[in-house]
Each structure stands twice: as structure tokens, then as C-alpha cells.
mmCIF file of C-alpha atoms in Angstrom:
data_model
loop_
_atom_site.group_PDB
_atom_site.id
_atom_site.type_symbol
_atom_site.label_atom_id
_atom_site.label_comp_id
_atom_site.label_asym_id
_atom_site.label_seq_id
_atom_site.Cartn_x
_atom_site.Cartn_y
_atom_site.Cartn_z
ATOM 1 C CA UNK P 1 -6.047 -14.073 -15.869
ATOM 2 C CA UNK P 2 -2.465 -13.432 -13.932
ATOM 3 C CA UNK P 3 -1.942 -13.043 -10.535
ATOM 4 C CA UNK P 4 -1.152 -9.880 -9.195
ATOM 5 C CA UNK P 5 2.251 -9.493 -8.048
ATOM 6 C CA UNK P 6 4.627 -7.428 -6.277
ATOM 7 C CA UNK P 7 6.466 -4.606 -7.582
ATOM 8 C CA UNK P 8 10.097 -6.041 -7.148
ATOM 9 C CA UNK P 9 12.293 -3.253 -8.328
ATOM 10 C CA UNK P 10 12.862 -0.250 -5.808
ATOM 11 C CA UNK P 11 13.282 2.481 -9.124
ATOM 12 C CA UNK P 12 9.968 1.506 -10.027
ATOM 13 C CA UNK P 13 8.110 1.726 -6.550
ATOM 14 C CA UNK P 14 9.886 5.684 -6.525
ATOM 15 C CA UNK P 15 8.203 6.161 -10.350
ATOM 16 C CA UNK P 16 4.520 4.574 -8.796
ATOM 17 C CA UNK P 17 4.730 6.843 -6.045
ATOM 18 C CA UNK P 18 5.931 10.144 -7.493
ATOM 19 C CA UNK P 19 3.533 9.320 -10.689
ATOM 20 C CA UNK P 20 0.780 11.401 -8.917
ATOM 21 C CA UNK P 21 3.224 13.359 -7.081
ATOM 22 C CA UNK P 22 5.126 14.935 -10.549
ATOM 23 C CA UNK P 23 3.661 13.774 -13.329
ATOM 24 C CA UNK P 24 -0.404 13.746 -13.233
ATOM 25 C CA UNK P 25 -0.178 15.619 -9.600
ATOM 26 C CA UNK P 26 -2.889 14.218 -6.906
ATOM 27 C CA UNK P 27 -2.299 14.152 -3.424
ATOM 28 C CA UNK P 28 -4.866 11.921 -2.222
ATOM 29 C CA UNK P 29 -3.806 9.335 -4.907
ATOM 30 C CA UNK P 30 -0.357 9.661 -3.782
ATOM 31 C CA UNK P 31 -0.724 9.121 -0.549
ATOM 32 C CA UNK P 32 -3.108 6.662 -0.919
ATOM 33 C CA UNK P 33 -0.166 4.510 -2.859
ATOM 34 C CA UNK P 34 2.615 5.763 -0.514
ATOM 35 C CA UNK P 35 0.181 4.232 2.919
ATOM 36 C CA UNK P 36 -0.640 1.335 0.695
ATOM 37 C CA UNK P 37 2.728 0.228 0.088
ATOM 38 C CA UNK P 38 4.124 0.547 3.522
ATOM 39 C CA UNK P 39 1.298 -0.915 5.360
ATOM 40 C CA UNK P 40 0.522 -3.811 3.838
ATOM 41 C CA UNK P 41 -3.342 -2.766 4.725
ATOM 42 C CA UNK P 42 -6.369 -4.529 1.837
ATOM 43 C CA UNK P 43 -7.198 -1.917 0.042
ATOM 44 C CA UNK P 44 -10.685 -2.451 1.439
ATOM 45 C CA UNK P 45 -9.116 -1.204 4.791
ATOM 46 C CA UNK P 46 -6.918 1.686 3.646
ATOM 47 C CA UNK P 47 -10.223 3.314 1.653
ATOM 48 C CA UNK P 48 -12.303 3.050 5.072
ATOM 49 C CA UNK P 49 -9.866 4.793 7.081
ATOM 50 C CA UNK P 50 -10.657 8.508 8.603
ATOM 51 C CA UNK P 51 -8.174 11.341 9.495
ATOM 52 C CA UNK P 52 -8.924 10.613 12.927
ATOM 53 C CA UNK P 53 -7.391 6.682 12.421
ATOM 54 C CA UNK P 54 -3.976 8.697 11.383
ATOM 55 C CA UNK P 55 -3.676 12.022 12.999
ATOM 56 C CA UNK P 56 -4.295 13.560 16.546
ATOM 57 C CA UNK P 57 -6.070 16.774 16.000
ATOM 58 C CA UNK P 58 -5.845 17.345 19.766
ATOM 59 C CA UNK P 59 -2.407 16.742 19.818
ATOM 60 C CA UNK P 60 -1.346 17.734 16.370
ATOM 61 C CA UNK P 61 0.531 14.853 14.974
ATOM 62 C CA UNK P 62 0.478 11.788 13.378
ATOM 63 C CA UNK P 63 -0.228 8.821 15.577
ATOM 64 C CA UNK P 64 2.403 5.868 15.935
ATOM 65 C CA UNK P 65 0.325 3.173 14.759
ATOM 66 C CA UNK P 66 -3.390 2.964 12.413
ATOM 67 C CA UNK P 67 -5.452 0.619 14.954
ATOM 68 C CA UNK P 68 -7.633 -0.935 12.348
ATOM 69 C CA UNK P 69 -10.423 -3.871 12.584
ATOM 70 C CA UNK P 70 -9.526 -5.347 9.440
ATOM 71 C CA UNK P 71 -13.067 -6.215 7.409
ATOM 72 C CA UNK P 72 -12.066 -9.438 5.496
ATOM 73 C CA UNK P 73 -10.624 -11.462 9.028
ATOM 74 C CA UNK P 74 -12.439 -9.180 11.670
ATOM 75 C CA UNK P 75 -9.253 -9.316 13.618
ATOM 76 C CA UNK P 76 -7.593 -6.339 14.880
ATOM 77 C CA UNK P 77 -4.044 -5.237 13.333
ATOM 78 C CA UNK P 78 -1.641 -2.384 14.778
ATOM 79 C CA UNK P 79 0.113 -0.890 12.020
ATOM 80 C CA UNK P 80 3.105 1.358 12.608
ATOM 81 C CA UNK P 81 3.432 4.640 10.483
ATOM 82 C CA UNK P 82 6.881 4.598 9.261
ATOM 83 C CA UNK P 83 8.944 8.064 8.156
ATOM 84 C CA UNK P 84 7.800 7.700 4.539
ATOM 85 C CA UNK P 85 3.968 6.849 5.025
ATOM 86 C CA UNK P 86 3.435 10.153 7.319
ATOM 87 C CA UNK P 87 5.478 12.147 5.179
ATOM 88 C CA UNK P 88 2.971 11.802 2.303
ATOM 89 C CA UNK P 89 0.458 11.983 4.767
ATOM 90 C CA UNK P 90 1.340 14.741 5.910
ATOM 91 C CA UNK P 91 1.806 16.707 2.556
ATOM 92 C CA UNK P 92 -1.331 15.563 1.517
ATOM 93 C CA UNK P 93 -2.921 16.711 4.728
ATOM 94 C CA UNK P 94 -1.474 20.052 4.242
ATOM 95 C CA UNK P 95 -3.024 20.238 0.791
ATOM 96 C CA UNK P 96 -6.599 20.214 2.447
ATOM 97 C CA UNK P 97 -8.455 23.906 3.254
ATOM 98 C CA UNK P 98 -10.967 22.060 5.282
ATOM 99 C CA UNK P 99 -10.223 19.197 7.367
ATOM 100 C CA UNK P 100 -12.423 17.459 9.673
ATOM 101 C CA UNK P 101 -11.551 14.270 11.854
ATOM 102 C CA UNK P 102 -14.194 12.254 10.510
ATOM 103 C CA UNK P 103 -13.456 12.295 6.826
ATOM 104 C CA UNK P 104 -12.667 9.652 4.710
ATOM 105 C CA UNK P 105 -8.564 9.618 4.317
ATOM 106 C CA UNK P 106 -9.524 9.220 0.769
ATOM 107 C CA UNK P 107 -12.368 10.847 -0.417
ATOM 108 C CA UNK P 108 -14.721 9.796 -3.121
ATOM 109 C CA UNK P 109 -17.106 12.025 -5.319
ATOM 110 C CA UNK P 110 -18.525 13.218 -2.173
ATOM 111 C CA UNK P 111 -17.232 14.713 0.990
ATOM 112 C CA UNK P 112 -19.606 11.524 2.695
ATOM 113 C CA UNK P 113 -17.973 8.470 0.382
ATOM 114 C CA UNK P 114 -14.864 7.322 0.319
ATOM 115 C CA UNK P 115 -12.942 6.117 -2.989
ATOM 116 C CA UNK P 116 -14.317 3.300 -4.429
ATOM 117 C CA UNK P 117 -12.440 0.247 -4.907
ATOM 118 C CA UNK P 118 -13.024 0.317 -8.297
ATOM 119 C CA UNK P 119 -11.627 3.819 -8.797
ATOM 120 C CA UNK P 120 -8.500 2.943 -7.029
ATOM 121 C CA UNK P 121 -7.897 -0.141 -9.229
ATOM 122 C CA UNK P 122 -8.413 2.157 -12.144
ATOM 123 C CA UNK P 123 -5.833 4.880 -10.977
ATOM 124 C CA UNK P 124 -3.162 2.563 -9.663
ATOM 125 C CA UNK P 125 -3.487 0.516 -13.260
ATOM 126 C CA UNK P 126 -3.184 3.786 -15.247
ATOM 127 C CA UNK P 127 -0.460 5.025 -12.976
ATOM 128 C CA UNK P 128 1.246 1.074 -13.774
ATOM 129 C CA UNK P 129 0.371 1.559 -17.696
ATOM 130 C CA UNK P 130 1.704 4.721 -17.885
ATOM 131 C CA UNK P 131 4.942 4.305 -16.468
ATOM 132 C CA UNK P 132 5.418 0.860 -18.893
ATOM 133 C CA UNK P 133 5.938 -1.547 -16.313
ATOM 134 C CA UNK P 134 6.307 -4.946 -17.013
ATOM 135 C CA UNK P 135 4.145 -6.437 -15.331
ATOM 136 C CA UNK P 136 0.713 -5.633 -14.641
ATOM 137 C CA UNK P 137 -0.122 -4.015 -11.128
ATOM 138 C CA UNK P 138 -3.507 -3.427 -9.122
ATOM 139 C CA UNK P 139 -3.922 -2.606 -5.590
ATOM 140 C CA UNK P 140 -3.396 -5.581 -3.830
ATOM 141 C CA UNK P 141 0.195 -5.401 -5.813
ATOM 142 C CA UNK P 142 0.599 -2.392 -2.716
ATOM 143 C CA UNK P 143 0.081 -5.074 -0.145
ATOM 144 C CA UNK P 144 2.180 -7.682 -1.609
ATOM 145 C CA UNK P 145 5.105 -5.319 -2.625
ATOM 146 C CA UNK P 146 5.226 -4.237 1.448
ATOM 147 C CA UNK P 147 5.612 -8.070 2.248
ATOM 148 C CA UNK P 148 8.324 -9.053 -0.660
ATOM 149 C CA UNK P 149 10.439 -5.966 0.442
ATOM 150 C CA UNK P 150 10.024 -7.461 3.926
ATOM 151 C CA UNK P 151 10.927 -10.518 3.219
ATOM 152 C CA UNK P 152 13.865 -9.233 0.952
ATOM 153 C CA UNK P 153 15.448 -7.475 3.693
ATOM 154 C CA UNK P 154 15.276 -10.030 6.372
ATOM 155 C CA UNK P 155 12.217 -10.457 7.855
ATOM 156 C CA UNK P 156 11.419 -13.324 9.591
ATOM 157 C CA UNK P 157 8.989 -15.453 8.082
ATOM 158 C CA UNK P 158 6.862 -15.929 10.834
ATOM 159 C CA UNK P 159 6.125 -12.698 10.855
ATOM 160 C CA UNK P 160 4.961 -11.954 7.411
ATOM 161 C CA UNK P 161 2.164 -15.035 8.183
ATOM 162 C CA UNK P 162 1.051 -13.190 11.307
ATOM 163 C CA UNK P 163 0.403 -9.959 9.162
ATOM 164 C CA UNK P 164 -1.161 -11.420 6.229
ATOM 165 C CA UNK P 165 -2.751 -13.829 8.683
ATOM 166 C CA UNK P 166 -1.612 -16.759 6.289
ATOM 167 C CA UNK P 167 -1.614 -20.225 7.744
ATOM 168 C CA UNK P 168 1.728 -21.173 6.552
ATOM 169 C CA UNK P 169 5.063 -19.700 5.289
ATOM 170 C CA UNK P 170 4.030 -21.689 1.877
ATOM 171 C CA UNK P 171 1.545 -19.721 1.259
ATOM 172 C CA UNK P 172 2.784 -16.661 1.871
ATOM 173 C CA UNK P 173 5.696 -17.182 0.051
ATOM 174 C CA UNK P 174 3.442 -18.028 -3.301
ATOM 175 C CA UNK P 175 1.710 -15.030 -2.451
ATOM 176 C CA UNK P 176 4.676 -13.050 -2.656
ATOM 177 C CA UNK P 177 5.915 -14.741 -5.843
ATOM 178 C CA UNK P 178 9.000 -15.681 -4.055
ATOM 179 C CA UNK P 179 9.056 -19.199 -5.667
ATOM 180 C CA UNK P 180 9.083 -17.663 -8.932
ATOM 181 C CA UNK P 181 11.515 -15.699 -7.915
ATOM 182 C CA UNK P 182 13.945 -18.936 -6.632
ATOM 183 C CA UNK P 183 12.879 -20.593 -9.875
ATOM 184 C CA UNK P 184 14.053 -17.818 -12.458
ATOM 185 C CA UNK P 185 17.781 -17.824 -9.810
ATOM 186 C CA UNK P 186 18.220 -21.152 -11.366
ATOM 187 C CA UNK P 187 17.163 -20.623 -14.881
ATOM 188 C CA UNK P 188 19.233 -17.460 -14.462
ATOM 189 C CA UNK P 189 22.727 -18.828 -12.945
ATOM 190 C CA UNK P 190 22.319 -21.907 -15.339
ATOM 191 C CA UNK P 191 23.707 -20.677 -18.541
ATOM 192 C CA UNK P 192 24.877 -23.736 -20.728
#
């Protein structure tokens, strides 16, 4: 069994996203892979989350940050909403007739439950299958992709460990799959 890994090329983080935007429309599964990707949040987290972690119904917007105890460390992260995560939340919000502050971001079978992590496995991996992607994605491939785009564009290293919580940059750069990615440079600029 492979590890999961990052989606690496921007074209194909536009088809994940619009995949249940255009072609097998669902709002809540878009949105769920649009906050996924640009939060770097376990999916365990993102499927626990309420409307009221996201939005101010007293207010009427979209807070600046989720505030989340995250379930696998206990330790409390501060995530900031960026442009493109509240503009699928908000489209998807829109989409709901009847919207409380206590549901589930992303209902389940019932208005109670929330999706299972199990049924979001399934419809990011169809969404992946469908769209013939190379290499086999799942939902933690949301939280890694957020970090390897990071890192990509400059982010300092020390900070990717502090939001993974990793004890070293070594590990955090395995779980990224940036050695694989220095190792096929070489094989890639040596061409005898």
C-alpha cells in the first residue's frame, strides 16, 4: 500500500475542486474539498465542524479564522479563511433553504450526523478516479497538498512543523513527498 501524497499540479487541484462543482454538481462535497485543501485541517476535524465554527449569524459573515481543538493532538489551531475557502463556503451556504448554527458543515444521512470519514474517502477517490489522475488521492492528500503548495511558494519551514505539529522539518518534508520530489530533479536534469 502507497502513501498518500499531495496533489502537485495546480490544473489538477482546479479539476478536483470544480469536479463536484461542474461535472457531478454537489455543494457540500465541493466545499468540503475547497476548505480541505486550504486549511490543511485532518479530515477528522473538517467533518466535525458546525456553521457556527465558520460563519457569524449575528453578524452575517464569515469569520477570519476556524478556532478548532484539533481531536488527534488536543491542541488548539487558528486557521485563517482565505478568499477561496469562503467563497465556496459561501456558495454552498447559499445553496441551503434551512440553515441553523449548529449543523454539521457537512452533513451526513441525517440532519444530526455529519459525513462519515468513510464517505468522504469514497467521494474524494471517485472524484481522483474520475478525473484520471496519476496518482492515487484520499483525503489526507487535501492536507498534504495545502502544505506542499506552502512550501512551494516559500514558506518557511518552521512553520509548516508548527501546523502539522511535526517534530522536525525531516519529517515534514517526507510527509510532503518533497524528497521524492529532489530525487526525480536529479534523475530528471541527468540525461546521459
Amino acid at each position: 500500500m502507497g502513501t498518500t501524497q499531495p496533489i502537485r499540479d495546480i490544473s489538477e487541484i482546479e479539476e478536483l475542486k470544480n469536479y463536484y462543482y461542474y461535472e457531478k454538481p454537489n455543494l457540500r462535497n465541493y466545499a468540503l474539498i475547497c476548505l480541505g485543501i486550504n486549511s490543511a485541517l485532518r479530515i477528522s476535524d473538517l467533518l466535525t465542524l458546525r456553521w457556527d465554527n465558520v460563519y457569524d449569524f449575528m453578524e452575517n459573515h464569515f469569520y477570519k479564522h476556524i478556532i478548532v481543538i484539533e481531536q488527534k493532538t488536543r491542541k488548539q489551531a487558528q486557521i485563517a479563511l482565505n478568499k477561496n475557502a469562503r467563497h465556496a463556503l459561501d456558495i454552498y451556504k447559499n445553496s441551503i433553504l434551512q440553515l441553523k448554527p449548529e449543523d454539521f458543515l457537512f452533513p451526513g444521512k441525517t440532519p444530526s450526523s455529519h459525513l462519515s470519514r468513510s464517505q468522504a474517502f469514497r467521494l474524494i477517490k471517485e472524484a481522483g478516479q474520475n478525473l484520471h489522475f496519476e496518482t492515487s488521492i484520499s483525503c489526507h492528500s487535501l492536507r498534504k497538498t495545502f502544505g506542499y503548495h506552502a512550501w512551494k511558494s516559500g514558506a518557511q519551514p518552521a512553520i509548516l512543523m508548527n501546523i502539522y505539529n511535526h517534530s522536525s522539518f525531516h519529517i515534514t518534508k517526507r510527509y510532503l513527498g518533497i524528497d521524492q520530489d529532489d530525487k526525480d530533479q536529479i534523475f530528471l536534469e541527468v540525461n546521459l
